[in-house]
mmCIF file of C-alpha atoms (C1' of nucleotides) in Angstrom:
data_model
loop_
_atom_site.group_PDB
_atom_site.id
_atom_site.type_symbol
_atom_site.label_atom_id
_atom_site.label_comp_id
_atom_site.label_asym_id
_atom_site.label_seq_id
_atom_site.Cartn_x
_atom_site.Cartn_y
_atom_site.Cartn_z
ATOM 1 C CA MET A 26 -2.177 54.725 55.885
ATOM 2 C CA ARG A 27 -4.738 56.781 57.614
ATOM 3 C CA GLN A 28 -8.288 56.803 56.348
ATOM 4 C CA ASP A 29 -8.791 59.068 53.374
ATOM 5 C CA ASN A 30 -11.967 61.116 53.728
ATOM 6 C CA ARG A 31 -11.363 63.505 50.879
ATOM 7 C CA LEU A 32 -14.037 62.127 48.598
ATOM 8 C CA PRO A 33 -17.021 62.537 50.940
ATOM 9 C CA ARG A 34 -15.557 65.793 52.132
ATOM 10 C CA VAL A 35 -15.425 67.203 48.625
ATOM 11 C CA LEU A 36 -18.936 66.014 47.836
ATOM 12 C CA HIS A 37 -20.096 67.772 50.966
ATOM 13 C CA ALA A 38 -18.302 70.940 49.951
ATOM 14 C CA LEU A 39 -19.741 70.929 46.445
ATOM 15 C CA LEU A 40 -23.274 70.631 47.766
ATOM 16 C CA HIS A 41 -22.700 73.672 49.932
ATOM 17 C CA LEU A 42 -21.170 75.549 47.027
ATOM 18 C CA SER A 43 -24.193 74.786 44.880
ATOM 19 C CA ASP A 44 -26.330 76.469 47.476
ATOM 20 C CA MET A 45 -24.413 79.738 47.466
ATOM 21 C CA LYS A 46 -24.523 82.596 45.034
ATOM 22 C CA ASP A 47 -21.254 84.206 46.030
ATOM 23 C CA PRO A 48 -17.925 82.419 46.007
ATOM 24 C CA ALA A 49 -17.133 80.663 49.278
ATOM 25 C CA THR A 50 -13.742 81.268 50.813
ATOM 26 C CA SER A 51 -11.524 78.403 51.914
ATOM 27 C CA GLU A 52 -12.094 79.664 55.427
ATOM 28 C CA GLN A 53 -15.858 79.351 55.107
ATOM 29 C CA LEU A 54 -15.667 75.896 53.597
ATOM 30 C CA ALA A 55 -13.219 74.814 56.270
ATOM 31 C CA GLY A 56 -15.802 75.835 58.834
ATOM 32 C CA MET A 57 -18.515 73.798 57.143
ATOM 33 C CA LEU A 58 -16.245 70.764 56.777
ATOM 34 C CA ASN A 59 -14.707 70.996 60.226
ATOM 35 C CA THR A 60 -11.216 71.322 58.897
ATOM 36 C CA ASN A 61 -8.550 73.806 57.987
ATOM 37 C CA ALA A 62 -8.465 76.335 55.150
ATOM 38 C CA ALA A 63 -5.137 75.027 53.888
ATOM 39 C CA VAL A 64 -6.624 71.554 53.682
ATOM 40 C CA VAL A 65 -9.502 72.927 51.642
ATOM 41 C CA ARG A 66 -7.160 74.621 49.188
ATOM 42 C CA ARG A 67 -5.021 71.545 48.872
ATOM 43 C CA THR A 68 -7.975 69.240 48.367
ATOM 44 C CA MET A 69 -9.854 71.483 45.963
ATOM 45 C CA ALA A 70 -6.820 72.186 43.793
ATOM 46 C CA GLY A 71 -7.362 69.049 41.745
ATOM 47 C CA LEU A 72 -10.987 69.935 41.071
ATOM 48 C CA ARG A 73 -9.946 73.342 39.839
ATOM 49 C CA ASP A 74 -7.377 71.824 37.503
ATOM 50 C CA ARG A 75 -10.074 69.558 36.109
ATOM 51 C CA GLY A 76 -12.465 72.411 35.473
ATOM 52 C CA ILE A 77 -14.961 71.383 38.108
ATOM 53 C CA LEU A 78 -14.327 74.426 40.258
ATOM 54 C CA THR A 79 -12.951 77.887 39.748
ATOM 55 C CA SER A 80 -10.990 79.751 42.347
ATOM 56 C CA ILE A 81 -10.835 83.527 42.516
ATOM 57 C CA LYS A 82 -8.246 85.474 44.411
ATOM 58 C CA GLY A 83 -8.651 88.740 46.230
ATOM 59 C CA HIS A 84 -11.644 90.615 47.587
ATOM 60 C CA GLY A 85 -14.873 88.735 47.151
ATOM 61 C CA GLY A 86 -12.943 85.772 45.875
ATOM 62 C CA GLY A 87 -13.212 82.108 46.784
ATOM 63 C CA TRP A 88 -14.483 78.885 45.258
ATOM 64 C CA GLN A 89 -17.319 78.390 42.802
ATOM 65 C CA LEU A 90 -18.751 75.565 40.761
ATOM 66 C CA ALA A 91 -17.616 75.757 37.169
ATOM 67 C CA ARG A 92 -20.448 73.559 35.891
ATOM 68 C CA PRO A 93 -23.992 72.597 36.764
ATOM 69 C CA LEU A 94 -24.300 69.681 39.198
ATOM 70 C CA GLU A 95 -25.765 67.501 36.438
ATOM 71 C CA LYS A 96 -22.465 67.541 34.619
ATOM 72 C CA ILE A 97 -20.299 66.422 37.513
ATOM 73 C CA THR A 98 -20.071 62.695 38.199
ATOM 74 C CA LEU A 99 -18.641 61.309 41.386
ATOM 75 C CA ALA A 100 -16.157 59.348 39.319
ATOM 76 C CA GLU A 101 -14.775 62.536 37.871
ATOM 77 C CA ILE A 102 -14.330 63.961 41.333
ATOM 78 C CA TYR A 103 -12.497 60.847 42.406
ATOM 79 C CA GLN A 104 -10.210 61.260 39.422
ATOM 80 C CA ALA A 105 -9.726 64.920 40.249
ATOM 81 C CA LEU A 106 -8.508 63.906 43.686
ATOM 82 C CA GLY A 107 -5.798 61.925 41.964
ATOM 83 C CA ALA A 108 -7.665 58.601 42.124
ATOM 84 C CA PRO A 109 -6.170 57.908 45.535
ATOM 85 C CA THR A 110 -5.505 54.347 46.590
ATOM 86 C CA LEU A 111 -8.854 52.727 47.132
ATOM 87 C CA PHE A 112 -7.740 49.860 49.269
ATOM 88 C CA ALA A 113 -6.163 49.420 52.638
ATOM 89 C CA LEU A 114 -5.281 45.933 51.438
ATOM 90 C CA GLY A 115 -2.230 45.343 49.348
ATOM 91 C CA CYS A 116 -1.566 42.458 47.026
ATOM 92 C CA GLY A 117 1.972 41.767 48.096
ATOM 93 C CA ASP A 118 5.358 42.258 46.529
ATOM 94 C CA GLU A 119 4.992 42.521 42.758
ATOM 95 C CA GLU A 120 8.562 41.522 42.083
ATOM 96 C CA SER A 121 8.729 38.324 43.999
ATOM 97 C CA GLN A 122 10.380 35.391 42.302
ATOM 98 C CA CYS A 123 8.556 32.777 44.349
ATOM 99 C CA LEU A 124 5.871 31.202 42.183
ATOM 100 C CA MET A 125 3.709 30.461 45.187
ATOM 101 C CA GLU A 126 3.856 34.072 46.206
ATOM 102 C CA LYS A 127 3.005 35.092 42.662
ATOM 103 C CA ALA A 128 -0.044 32.866 42.673
ATOM 104 C CA ALA A 129 -1.113 34.341 46.009
ATOM 105 C CA ASN A 130 -0.567 37.910 44.903
ATOM 106 C CA THR A 131 -2.333 37.430 41.606
ATOM 107 C CA ALA A 132 -5.418 36.017 43.273
ATOM 108 C CA THR A 133 -5.536 38.921 45.685
ATOM 109 C CA ALA A 134 -4.981 41.450 42.928
ATOM 110 C CA ARG A 135 -7.764 39.955 40.865
ATOM 111 C CA ALA A 136 -10.327 40.366 43.630
ATOM 112 C CA LEU A 137 -9.163 43.906 44.292
ATOM 113 C CA GLN A 138 -9.348 44.739 40.604
ATOM 114 C CA LEU A 139 -12.943 43.560 40.371
ATOM 115 C CA ALA A 140 -13.854 45.550 43.459
ATOM 116 C CA SER A 141 -12.159 48.616 42.065
ATOM 117 C CA GLU A 142 -14.113 48.366 38.820
ATOM 118 C CA THR A 143 -17.341 48.084 40.752
ATOM 119 C CA PHE A 144 -16.423 51.160 42.733
ATOM 120 C CA ILE A 145 -15.630 53.270 39.673
ATOM 121 C CA THR A 146 -18.746 52.095 37.898
ATOM 122 C CA ALA A 147 -20.850 53.001 40.892
ATOM 123 C CA LEU A 148 -19.310 56.460 41.056
ATOM 124 C CA SER A 149 -19.789 56.964 37.337
ATOM 125 C CA SER A 150 -23.504 56.424 37.563
ATOM 126 C CA VAL A 151 -24.068 59.171 40.102
ATOM 127 C CA THR A 152 -23.930 62.918 39.522
ATOM 128 C CA MET A 153 -23.776 65.700 42.050
ATOM 129 C CA ALA A 154 -27.331 66.520 41.001
ATOM 130 C CA ASP A 155 -28.390 63.130 42.320
ATOM 131 C CA LEU A 156 -26.845 64.028 45.648
ATOM 132 C CA ALA A 157 -28.676 67.328 45.652
ATOM 133 C CA VAL A 158 -31.942 65.427 45.131
ATOM 134 C CA ASP A 159 -31.055 63.134 48.010
ATOM 135 C CA PHE A 160 -30.433 66.176 50.135
ATOM 136 C CA GLU A 161 -33.822 67.652 49.240
ATOM 137 C CA LYS A 162 -35.469 64.383 50.198
ATOM 138 C CA ARG A 163 -33.805 64.427 53.570
ATOM 139 C CA LEU A 164 -34.994 67.970 54.062
ATOM 140 C CA ALA A 165 -38.556 67.038 53.182
ATOM 141 C CA GLU A 166 -38.442 64.082 55.561
ATOM 142 C CA LEU A 167 -37.878 66.542 58.356
ATOM 143 C CA GLY A 168 -40.972 68.395 57.237
ATOM 144 C CA LEU A 169 -39.076 71.375 55.982
ATOM 145 C CA SER A 170 -39.803 73.167 52.773
ATOM 146 C CA PRO A 171 -36.860 73.020 50.409
ATOM 147 C CA ASP A 172 -37.640 76.483 49.133
ATOM 148 C CA ASN A 173 -36.954 78.673 52.085
ATOM 149 C CA LEU A 174 -35.340 76.587 54.767
ATOM 150 C CA HIS A 175 -32.114 75.359 53.285
ATOM 151 C CA HIS A 176 -30.108 77.006 55.939
ATOM 152 C CA PHE A 177 -31.757 75.033 58.712
ATOM 153 C CA ALA A 178 -30.434 71.842 57.263
ATOM 154 C CA ASP A 179 -26.924 72.939 57.856
ATOM 155 C CA GLN A 180 -25.966 72.633 61.468
ATOM 156 C CA HIS A 181 -22.793 74.539 60.878
ATOM 157 C CA HIS A 182 -24.624 77.875 60.701
ATOM 158 C CA MET B 2 -3.159 53.414 57.640
ATOM 159 C CA ARG B 3 -0.323 51.502 56.168
ATOM 160 C CA GLN B 4 -0.987 48.956 53.506
ATOM 161 C CA ASP B 5 -2.270 45.664 54.841
ATOM 162 C CA ASN B 6 -0.550 42.744 53.140
ATOM 163 C CA ARG B 7 -1.755 40.029 55.454
ATOM 164 C CA LEU B 8 -4.117 38.412 52.994
ATOM 165 C CA PRO B 9 -1.600 37.693 50.202
ATOM 166 C CA ARG B 10 0.969 36.837 52.829
ATOM 167 C CA VAL B 11 -1.268 34.201 54.374
ATOM 168 C CA LEU B 12 -2.178 32.752 50.992
ATOM 169 C CA HIS B 13 1.498 32.466 50.257
ATOM 170 C CA ALA B 14 2.126 30.756 53.571
ATOM 171 C CA LEU B 15 -0.683 28.254 53.093
ATOM 172 C CA LEU B 16 0.669 27.229 49.702
ATOM 173 C CA HIS B 17 4.028 26.526 51.272
ATOM 174 C CA LEU B 18 2.394 24.618 54.099
ATOM 175 C CA SER B 19 0.510 22.479 51.624
ATOM 176 C CA ASP B 20 3.818 21.458 50.172
ATOM 177 C CA MET B 21 5.309 20.238 53.424
ATOM 178 C CA LYS B 22 4.781 17.038 55.304
ATOM 179 C CA ASP B 23 6.123 18.152 58.646
ATOM 180 C CA PRO B 24 4.784 21.141 60.550
ATOM 181 C CA ALA B 25 6.535 24.383 59.642
ATOM 182 C CA THR B 26 7.757 26.565 62.471
ATOM 183 C CA SER B 27 6.961 30.260 62.633
ATOM 184 C CA GLU B 28 10.638 30.829 62.072
ATOM 185 C CA GLN B 29 10.622 28.872 58.831
ATOM 186 C CA LEU B 30 7.496 30.577 57.548
ATOM 187 C CA ALA B 31 8.916 33.948 58.488
ATOM 188 C CA GLY B 32 11.913 33.157 56.318
ATOM 189 C CA MET B 33 9.705 32.251 53.375
ATOM 190 C CA LEU B 34 7.564 35.328 53.810
ATOM 191 C CA ASN B 35 10.406 37.725 54.515
ATOM 192 C CA THR B 36 9.074 38.705 57.864
ATOM 193 C CA ASN B 37 9.324 37.996 61.550
ATOM 194 C CA ALA B 38 8.249 34.926 63.479
ATOM 195 C CA ALA B 39 6.144 36.966 65.847
ATOM 196 C CA VAL B 40 4.295 38.449 62.903
ATOM 197 C CA VAL B 41 3.609 34.960 61.609
ATOM 198 C CA ARG B 42 2.194 33.849 64.936
ATOM 199 C CA ARG B 43 0.053 36.946 65.226
ATOM 200 C CA THR B 44 -1.253 36.661 61.690
ATOM 201 C CA MET B 45 -1.890 32.940 61.755
ATOM 202 C CA ALA B 46 -3.653 33.008 65.102
ATOM 203 C CA GLY B 47 -6.992 33.854 63.487
ATOM 204 C CA LEU B 48 -6.691 30.976 61.054
ATOM 205 C CA ARG B 49 -6.050 28.578 63.893
ATOM 206 C CA ASP B 50 -9.104 29.842 65.758
ATOM 207 C CA ARG B 51 -11.179 29.267 62.630
ATOM 208 C CA GLY B 52 -9.944 25.725 62.214
ATOM 209 C CA ILE B 53 -7.999 26.380 59.046
ATOM 210 C CA LEU B 54 -4.652 25.702 60.686
ATOM 211 C CA THR B 55 -3.414 23.827 63.701
ATOM 212 C CA SER B 56 -0.462 24.903 65.756
ATOM 213 C CA ILE B 57 1.641 22.489 67.770
ATOM 214 C CA LYS B 58 3.973 23.499 70.535
ATOM 215 C CA GLY B 59 7.269 21.985 71.484
ATOM 216 C CA HIS B 60 9.716 19.766 69.668
ATOM 217 C CA GLY B 61 8.722 19.087 66.096
ATOM 218 C CA GLY B 62 5.871 21.515 66.455
ATOM 219 C CA GLY B 63 4.752 24.295 64.172
ATOM 220 C CA TRP B 64 1.911 25.042 61.773
ATOM 221 C CA GLN B 65 -0.095 22.657 59.659
ATOM 222 C CA LEU B 66 -3.144 22.810 57.445
ATOM 223 C CA ALA B 67 -6.202 21.491 59.231
ATOM 224 C CA ARG B 68 -8.119 20.874 56.001
ATOM 225 C CA PRO B 69 -7.505 20.075 52.362
ATOM 226 C CA LEU B 70 -6.963 23.115 50.122
ATOM 227 C CA GLU B 71 -10.265 22.446 48.368
ATOM 228 C CA LYS B 72 -12.152 23.267 51.523
ATOM 229 C CA ILE B 73 -10.544 26.637 52.184
ATOM 230 C CA THR B 74 -11.948 29.641 50.344
ATOM 231 C CA LEU B 75 -10.134 32.933 50.196
ATOM 232 C CA ALA B 76 -13.176 34.584 51.707
ATOM 233 C CA GLU B 77 -12.877 32.409 54.785
ATOM 234 C CA ILE B 78 -9.245 33.392 55.163
ATOM 235 C CA TYR B 79 -10.170 37.042 54.902
ATOM 236 C CA GLN B 80 -12.726 36.491 57.650
ATOM 237 C CA ALA B 81 -10.152 34.667 59.733
ATOM 238 C CA LEU B 82 -7.918 37.720 59.546
ATOM 239 C CA GLY B 83 -10.718 39.651 61.187
ATOM 240 C CA ALA B 84 -12.116 40.999 57.908
ATOM 241 C CA PRO B 85 -9.785 43.979 58.094
ATOM 242 C CA THR B 86 -10.860 47.284 56.635
ATOM 243 C CA LEU B 87 -10.860 46.874 52.892
ATOM 244 C CA PHE B 88 -10.691 50.519 51.980
ATOM 245 C CA ALA B 89 -8.252 53.304 52.413
ATOM 246 C CA LEU B 90 -11.213 55.576 51.677
ATOM 247 C CA GLY B 91 -13.618 56.546 54.385
ATOM 248 C CA CYS B 92 -17.163 57.691 53.986
ATOM 249 C CA GLY B 93 -17.026 60.585 56.409
ATOM 250 C CA ASP B 94 -18.439 61.241 59.834
ATOM 251 C CA GLU B 95 -21.417 58.974 60.446
ATOM 252 C CA GLU B 96 -22.901 61.190 63.100
ATOM 253 C CA SER B 97 -23.003 64.433 61.254
ATOM 254 C CA GLN B 98 -26.183 66.467 61.544
ATOM 255 C CA CYS B 99 -25.655 68.317 58.278
ATOM 256 C CA LEU B 100 -28.027 66.903 55.684
ATOM 257 C CA MET B 101 -25.661 67.770 52.876
ATOM 258 C CA GLU B 102 -22.895 65.874 54.569
ATOM 259 C CA LYS B 103 -25.249 62.958 55.096
ATOM 260 C CA ALA B 104 -26.099 62.892 51.404
ATOM 261 C CA ALA B 105 -22.404 63.001 50.552
ATOM 262 C CA ASN B 106 -21.473 60.278 53.012
ATOM 263 C CA THR B 107 -24.306 58.028 51.958
ATOM 264 C CA ALA B 108 -23.341 58.219 48.313
ATOM 265 C CA THR B 109 -19.742 57.372 49.156
ATOM 266 C CA ALA B 110 -20.767 54.550 51.455
ATOM 267 C CA ARG B 111 -23.000 53.074 48.784
ATOM 268 C CA ALA B 112 -20.194 52.826 46.250
ATOM 269 C CA LEU B 113 -17.876 51.347 48.865
ATOM 270 C CA GLN B 114 -20.510 48.836 49.884
ATOM 271 C CA LEU B 115 -20.962 47.629 46.310
ATOM 272 C CA ALA B 116 -17.210 47.330 45.885
ATOM 273 C CA SER B 117 -16.943 45.418 49.127
ATOM 274 C CA GLU B 118 -19.595 42.948 48.040
ATOM 275 C CA THR B 119 -17.781 42.388 44.774
ATOM 276 C CA PHE B 120 -14.577 41.754 46.668
ATOM 277 C CA ILE B 121 -16.117 39.213 49.035
ATOM 278 C CA THR B 122 -17.908 37.479 46.194
ATOM 279 C CA ALA B 123 -14.686 37.209 44.249
ATOM 280 C CA LEU B 124 -12.892 35.752 47.265
ATOM 281 C CA SER B 125 -15.709 33.305 47.871
ATOM 282 C CA SER B 126 -15.395 31.811 44.421
ATOM 283 C CA VAL B 127 -11.743 30.880 44.830
ATOM 284 C CA THR B 128 -10.276 28.097 46.950
ATOM 285 C CA MET B 129 -6.716 27.513 47.956
ATOM 286 C CA ALA B 130 -6.770 24.534 45.608
ATOM 287 C CA ASP B 131 -7.325 26.956 42.727
ATOM 288 C CA LEU B 132 -4.220 28.812 43.790
ATOM 289 C CA ALA B 133 -2.278 25.580 43.915
ATOM 290 C CA VAL B 134 -3.370 24.891 40.337
ATOM 291 C CA ASP B 135 -2.240 28.356 39.336
ATOM 292 C CA PHE B 136 1.091 27.658 40.938
ATOM 293 C CA GLU B 137 1.472 24.401 39.010
ATOM 294 C CA LYS B 138 0.734 26.249 35.790
ATOM 295 C CA ARG B 139 3.426 28.765 36.516
ATOM 296 C CA LEU B 140 5.825 25.950 37.183
ATOM 297 C CA ALA B 141 4.952 24.275 33.912
ATOM 298 C CA GLU B 142 5.400 27.539 32.040
ATOM 299 C CA LEU B 143 8.973 27.534 33.187
ATOM 300 C CA GLY B 144 9.345 24.088 31.715
ATOM 301 C CA LEU B 145 9.637 22.394 35.064
ATOM 302 C CA SER B 146 7.951 19.173 35.990
ATOM 303 C CA PRO B 147 5.539 19.670 38.860
ATOM 304 C CA ASP B 148 6.374 16.254 40.235
ATOM 305 C CA ASN B 149 9.927 16.558 41.337
ATOM 306 C CA LEU B 150 10.913 20.187 41.088
ATOM 307 C CA HIS B 151 8.662 21.980 43.496
ATOM 308 C CA HIS B 152 11.553 23.260 45.460
ATOM 309 C CA PHE B 153 13.058 25.113 42.513
ATOM 310 C CA ALA B 154 10.021 27.298 42.302
ATOM 311 C CA ASP B 155 10.722 28.718 45.679
ATOM 312 C CA GLN B 156 13.537 31.226 45.613
ATOM 313 C CA HIS B 157 13.690 31.244 49.361
ATOM 314 C CA HIS B 158 15.444 27.902 49.441
ATOM 315 C "C1'" DG C 1 -0.573 102.651 44.971
ATOM 316 C "C1'" DA C 2 -1.085 101.120 49.640
ATOM 317 C "C1'" DG C 3 -3.648 98.032 52.217
ATOM 318 C "C1'" DT C 4 -6.243 94.062 52.568
ATOM 319 C "C1'" DC C 5 -8.263 89.878 51.134
ATOM 320 C "C1'" DA C 6 -7.975 85.200 49.493
ATOM 321 C "C1'" DC C 7 -5.716 81.714 46.926
ATOM 322 C "C1'" DG C 8 -1.069 78.874 46.162
ATOM 323 C "C1'" DT C 9 2.288 76.321 48.195
ATOM 324 C "C1'" DA C 10 5.909 74.687 51.001
ATOM 325 C "C1'" DA C 11 7.474 72.843 55.363
ATOM 326 C "C1'" DC C 12 6.690 70.604 59.413
ATOM 327 C "C1'" DA C 13 3.911 68.200 63.150
ATOM 328 C "C1'" DT C 14 0.254 64.915 64.161
ATOM 329 C "C1'" DT C 15 -2.273 60.703 63.746
ATOM 330 C "C1'" DA C 16 -3.706 55.852 62.909
ATOM 331 C "C1'" DA C 17 -2.923 51.128 61.830
ATOM 332 C "C1'" DA C 18 0.064 47.563 59.950
ATOM 333 C "C1'" DA C 19 4.344 45.743 60.554
ATOM 334 C "C1'" DG C 20 8.729 44.990 62.830
ATOM 335 C "C1'" DT C 21 11.022 43.892 67.127
ATOM 336 C "C1'" DT C 22 12.056 42.247 71.727
ATOM 337 C "C1'" DA C 23 11.075 39.721 75.678
ATOM 338 C "C1'" DC C 24 9.166 36.365 78.386
ATOM 339 C "C1'" DA C 25 5.617 32.901 79.860
ATOM 340 C "C1'" DT C 26 3.632 28.343 78.812
ATOM 341 C "C1'" DG C 27 3.301 23.888 77.006
ATOM 342 C "C1'" DA C 28 5.366 19.704 74.595
ATOM 343 C "C1'" DT C 29 9.090 16.685 73.458
ATOM 344 C "C1'" DT C 30 13.393 14.294 74.317
ATOM 345 C "C1'" DA D 1 15.707 19.096 83.359
ATOM 346 C "C1'" DA D 2 16.769 21.101 79.047
ATOM 347 C "C1'" DT D 3 15.238 22.572 74.793
ATOM 348 C "C1'" DC D 4 12.063 23.774 71.333
ATOM 349 C "C1'" DA D 5 8.081 26.293 69.629
ATOM 350 C "C1'" DT D 6 3.881 28.638 70.319
ATOM 351 C "C1'" DG D 7 1.193 32.638 72.874
ATOM 352 C "C1'" DT D 8 1.219 37.207 73.933
ATOM 353 C "C1'" DA D 9 2.281 41.697 75.537
ATOM 354 C "C1'" DA D 10 4.787 46.018 74.985
ATOM 355 C "C1'" DC D 11 7.188 49.007 72.298
ATOM 356 C "C1'" DT D 12 9.162 50.989 67.952
ATOM 357 C "C1'" DT D 13 8.964 51.888 63.071
ATOM 358 C "C1'" DT D 14 6.695 53.056 58.912
ATOM 359 C "C1'" DT D 15 3.533 55.465 55.700
ATOM 360 C "C1'" DA D 16 0.154 58.521 53.973
ATOM 361 C "C1'" DA D 17 -3.569 61.493 55.168
ATOM 362 C "C1'" DT D 18 -4.468 65.281 57.948
ATOM 363 C "C1'" DG D 19 -3.586 69.375 60.773
ATOM 364 C "C1'" DT D 20 -0.963 73.552 61.233
ATOM 365 C "C1'" DT D 21 1.878 77.553 60.356
ATOM 366 C "C1'" DA D 22 3.964 80.686 57.392
ATOM 367 C "C1'" DC D 23 4.641 83.341 53.539
ATOM 368 C "C1'" DG D 24 4.389 84.509 48.492
ATOM 369 C "C1'" DT D 25 1.290 86.275 44.796
ATOM 370 C "C1'" DG D 26 -2.587 88.106 42.506
ATOM 371 C "C1'" DA D 27 -6.924 90.941 42.835
ATOM 372 C "C1'" DC D 28 -9.938 94.199 44.663
ATOM 373 C "C1'" DT D 29 -11.030 98.576 47.371
ATOM 374 C "C1'" DC D 30 -10.185 103.087 48.683
#
DNA sequence: GAGTCACGTAACATTAAAAGTTACATGATT
DNA sequence: AATCATGTAACTTTTAATGTTACGTGACTC
């Protein structure tokens, strides 16, 4: 499989959305994320279905946050993306009849399961608001005031 | 990327090797693993370089364990495979200049890093001997004596 | 209410990495 | 010298994300 970058991409998009008053079109977001509008729609669809985003058609339409950043955990976003396969590693054929293969597969699956739980737990403990704080810190480190210079932080504009 | 099943496949192969007195040829292992001899050679090459296996050319040659199962951890095998990418998920473009994207990527990378550490730790705590014990248990559960019925456990034969 | 904007979605092409396959060179044994 | 088995390169296949194009539908403006 190719590498799945939807999670960081969506986080990135949500941060931009939180910074905008008006709805952002798929076209605008695609520009910020260096991708295609259809990809944005496809990727964001799950977040809309989960009530994280709203989408509005027609003039002045686009994407908006449906909730404050504090109430959106990264784990929920991961779920909204369909909880895509975390691992590039597989644990072998589940239906094998060879007991040696079963032992091998079980051991692999166990390690992957533990890693998966760690991943979900880590995502659960972080909200989008935490990311926004991280962003503000990065801004401040560059000596920029968070109040009036947000747009400088975004190289896309 | 496609799913990487090398780790469970190698574990499976090592269990079979531990059960054989004579070296097993790539052809034989390929039969047990339902794959191709060239794949076996390619996959096992890293284990040979790490001193986990020895390979012998010519008549009566093939693959053998270079150490007792107790002294082979799953983590070492994973390393011997080149520590292939664990995750199907990426953490975005590392070189982005957008501070929002950096915040998003960092958060994703952090969760992946924790998961990765859990995975390696889990692999480190298990040796091939543990897998052999697991195999014996599975044999016993089927009501078979471990002493003289090993070959029944392997559906390949 | 016609035109335009923006989402919704399907269909197809592209891409990346493991895995499968084929072929042949090299070394070891008989 | 013949045969066996590894070592390795080159190429094809596979799979899921991603990129792309196209068109339908709803919503707003005039």
